[in-house]
Tab-separated table of C-alpha atoms in Angstrom:
chain	number	residue	atom	x	y	z
A	103	ALA	CA	-7.899	6.041	2.622
A	104	ALA	CA	-8.515	2.133	0.914
A	105	LEU	CA	-12.084	2.785	0.902
A	106	GLY	CA	-10.940	5.922	-1.620
A	107	GLY	CA	-11.012	3.180	-4.418
A	108	SER	CA	-13.098	0.824	-6.095
A	109	GLY	CA	-11.830	-3.183	-5.632
A	110	VAL	CA	-10.139	-2.553	-2.422
A	111	GLY	CA	-8.884	-4.892	-0.155
A	112	VAL	CA	-5.979	-5.065	2.141
A	113	LEU	CA	-3.865	-7.587	2.972
A	114	LEU	CA	-2.172	-7.806	6.197
A	115	SER	CA	1.265	-10.442	7.726
A	116	ALA	CA	0.828	-12.394	11.195
A	117	ARG	CA	3.047	-9.677	13.003
A	118	CYS	CA	0.228	-6.519	11.567
A	119	CYS	CA	-2.351	-5.081	14.314
A	120	ASP	CA	-5.749	-6.051	14.529
A	121	PRO	CA	-7.626	-4.312	11.849
A	122	LEU	CA	-11.023	-4.851	14.599
A	123	TYR	CA	-9.894	-4.229	18.617
A	124	ARG	CA	-11.601	-1.921	19.432
A	125	LYS	CA	-9.291	1.387	19.479
A	126	SER	CA	-8.589	0.351	15.434
A	127	LEU	CA	-12.745	0.755	15.126
A	128	ARG	CA	-12.725	4.179	17.389
A	129	VAL	CA	-10.161	5.435	15.342
A	130	SER	CA	-12.003	4.418	11.941
A	131	MET	CA	-15.150	5.498	12.722
A	132	GLY	CA	-16.290	2.065	11.910
A	133	HIS	CA	-14.874	2.414	8.679
A	134	ALA	CA	-12.556	-0.577	9.035
A	135	LEU	CA	-15.287	-2.765	9.231
A	136	LYS	CA	-15.801	-1.601	5.980
A	137	VAL	CA	-12.673	-2.956	3.948
A	138	PRO	CA	-12.094	-6.364	2.840
A	139	PHE	CA	-9.378	-7.561	4.884
A	140	ALA	CA	-7.199	-11.023	4.944
A	141	VAL	CA	-4.012	-11.918	7.377
A	142	CYS	CA	-1.576	-13.853	5.455
A	143	GLU	CA	1.378	-16.027	7.036
A	144	ASP	CA	4.000	-15.802	4.493
A	145	LEU	CA	3.987	-12.733	2.629
A	146	PRO	CA	7.085	-12.561	0.273
A	147	ALA	CA	6.179	-16.457	-0.087
A	148	LEU	CA	2.268	-15.253	-1.885
A	149	MET	CA	4.001	-12.837	-4.063
A	150	PRO	CA	4.900	-15.362	-6.709
A	151	SER	CA	0.820	-16.622	-6.598
A	152	LEU	CA	-0.478	-12.885	-6.729
A	153	HIS	CA	2.270	-12.080	-9.967
A	154	GLU	CA	0.895	-14.998	-11.461
A	155	GLN	CA	-2.397	-13.749	-11.091
A	156	GLY	CA	-1.440	-10.780	-12.541
A	157	PHE	CA	-1.101	-8.868	-9.703
A	158	VAL	CA	2.269	-6.112	-9.636
A	159	SER	CA	3.640	-5.215	-6.443
A	160	LEU	CA	5.097	-2.499	-5.158
A	161	ALA	CA	6.863	-2.351	-1.639
A	162	LEU	CA	7.388	1.872	-1.179
A	163	THR	CA	10.776	2.461	0.894
A	164	PRO	CA	12.871	4.980	1.694
A	165	ASP	CA	15.403	3.291	0.161
A	166	ALA	CA	18.241	5.176	-2.219
A	167	GLY	CA	17.427	2.906	-4.595
A	168	ALA	CA	13.678	3.144	-5.199
A	169	GLU	CA	11.872	4.252	-7.916
A	170	PRO	CA	10.148	7.059	-7.728
A	171	LEU	CA	6.238	5.586	-6.836
A	172	SER	CA	5.715	7.734	-9.717
A	173	LEU	CA	6.810	5.609	-12.707
A	174	HIS	CA	4.717	3.208	-11.522
A	175	ALA	CA	1.325	5.233	-10.459
A	176	ASN	CA	-0.413	5.726	-13.767
A	177	GLY	CA	-3.698	4.503	-14.894
A	178	GLU	CA	-1.141	1.251	-16.735
A	179	ILE	CA	-1.220	-1.337	-12.870
A	180	ASP	CA	-4.676	-2.829	-13.267
A	181	ARG	CA	-3.550	-4.492	-10.179
A	182	SER	CA	-2.131	-4.309	-7.282
A	183	VAL	CA	-0.057	-5.032	-4.403
A	184	LEU	CA	0.620	-2.199	-2.500
A	185	CYS	CA	3.513	-2.662	0.353
A	186	PHE	CA	3.731	-0.847	3.780
A	187	GLY	CA	6.244	-1.546	6.249
A	188	ALA	CA	6.129	-0.318	10.551
A	189	GLU	CA	7.639	3.110	11.132
A	190	GLY	CA	10.749	1.699	12.367
A	191	PRO	CA	11.316	-1.450	10.549
A	192	GLY	CA	10.082	-1.066	7.785
A	193	LEU	CA	9.309	-4.269	5.162
A	194	THR	CA	10.820	-6.794	5.577
A	195	GLU	CA	14.036	-7.589	3.076
A	196	ARG	CA	12.511	-11.720	2.366
A	197	LEU	CA	9.256	-9.506	1.343
A	198	MET	CA	11.558	-6.943	-0.804
A	199	GLN	CA	13.039	-8.856	-2.856
A	200	ALA	CA	9.133	-10.993	-3.525
A	201	VAL	CA	8.051	-8.192	-5.077
A	202	SER	CA	8.177	-6.267	-8.014
A	203	HIS	CA	9.075	-3.107	-7.311
A	204	ARG	CA	10.254	-1.150	-4.737
A	205	VAL	CA	8.848	2.601	-5.147
A	206	CYS	CA	9.757	5.858	-2.696
A	207	ILE	CA	7.281	8.720	-2.312
A	208	PRO	CA	10.475	11.386	-4.053
A	209	MET	CA	10.654	13.727	-0.483
A	210	ALA	CA	13.140	16.925	0.782
A	211	SER	CA	16.305	16.259	1.055
A	212	ASN	CA	15.874	16.903	5.185
A	213	VAL	CA	12.203	14.875	5.333
A	214	ASP	CA	13.523	11.000	6.482
A	215	SER	CA	10.106	9.550	5.607
A	216	LEU	CA	6.219	10.073	5.525
A	217	ASN	CA	4.655	8.071	8.617
A	218	ILE	CA	2.358	5.220	7.175
A	219	ALA	CA	-1.273	6.447	6.797
A	220	VAL	CA	0.217	9.742	4.764
A	221	ALA	CA	2.647	6.844	3.156
A	222	ALA	CA	-0.179	4.383	2.033
A	223	ALA	CA	-3.334	7.622	1.750
A	224	VAL	CA	-0.425	9.080	-0.923
A	225	THR	CA	-0.023	5.537	-3.124
A	226	MET	CA	-3.658	5.006	-2.711
A	227	TYR	CA	-4.525	8.277	-3.934
A	228	ALA	CA	-1.470	7.930	-6.629
A	229	CYS	CA	-2.212	4.863	-8.196
A	230	LEU	CA	-6.153	5.298	-8.314
A	231	GLU	CA	-6.631	8.870	-9.354
A	232	PRO	CA	-5.185	8.047	-13.377
A	233	SER	CA	-7.407	5.415	-14.414
A	234	ARG	CA	-10.818	7.752	-12.480
A	235	SER	CA	-13.519	7.990	-14.821
A	236	GLU	CA	-15.317	10.922	-13.353
A	237	PRO	CA	-15.157	14.028	-12.543
A	238	ASP	CA	-14.179	15.302	-9.492
A	239	THR	CA	-16.925	16.881	-8.054
A	240	HIS	CA	-15.815	17.804	-5.009
A	241	GLU	CA	-14.311	22.182	-4.977
């Protein structure tokens, strides 16, 4: 999904899976090699520096107090950091405290959450789509 936008990179926590692991490469059909990535030992500590450089950070969470993603995915954010957690535990509270906004993808009341791949794809599309200047050529 990260290849769908321009200027996209992936910042991984030290606890994240290896993007160059052979199964990761296989299921991504090799596309994992096309997305720049870096591993950060302490993501919450990095957030203030990113904010000072003009980035807005959005943490995806199913928490009831989160704002709808649509409030922030409107093309007004030029530089965004999208934070996704593991499907079970989610993001750490320390990282949640360090981000600019806690956001959610609104869903029907009988659905708890989306899996991480779907949530990431929906979020990246929502954040990138309003800023696209070229018309869609797909039918």
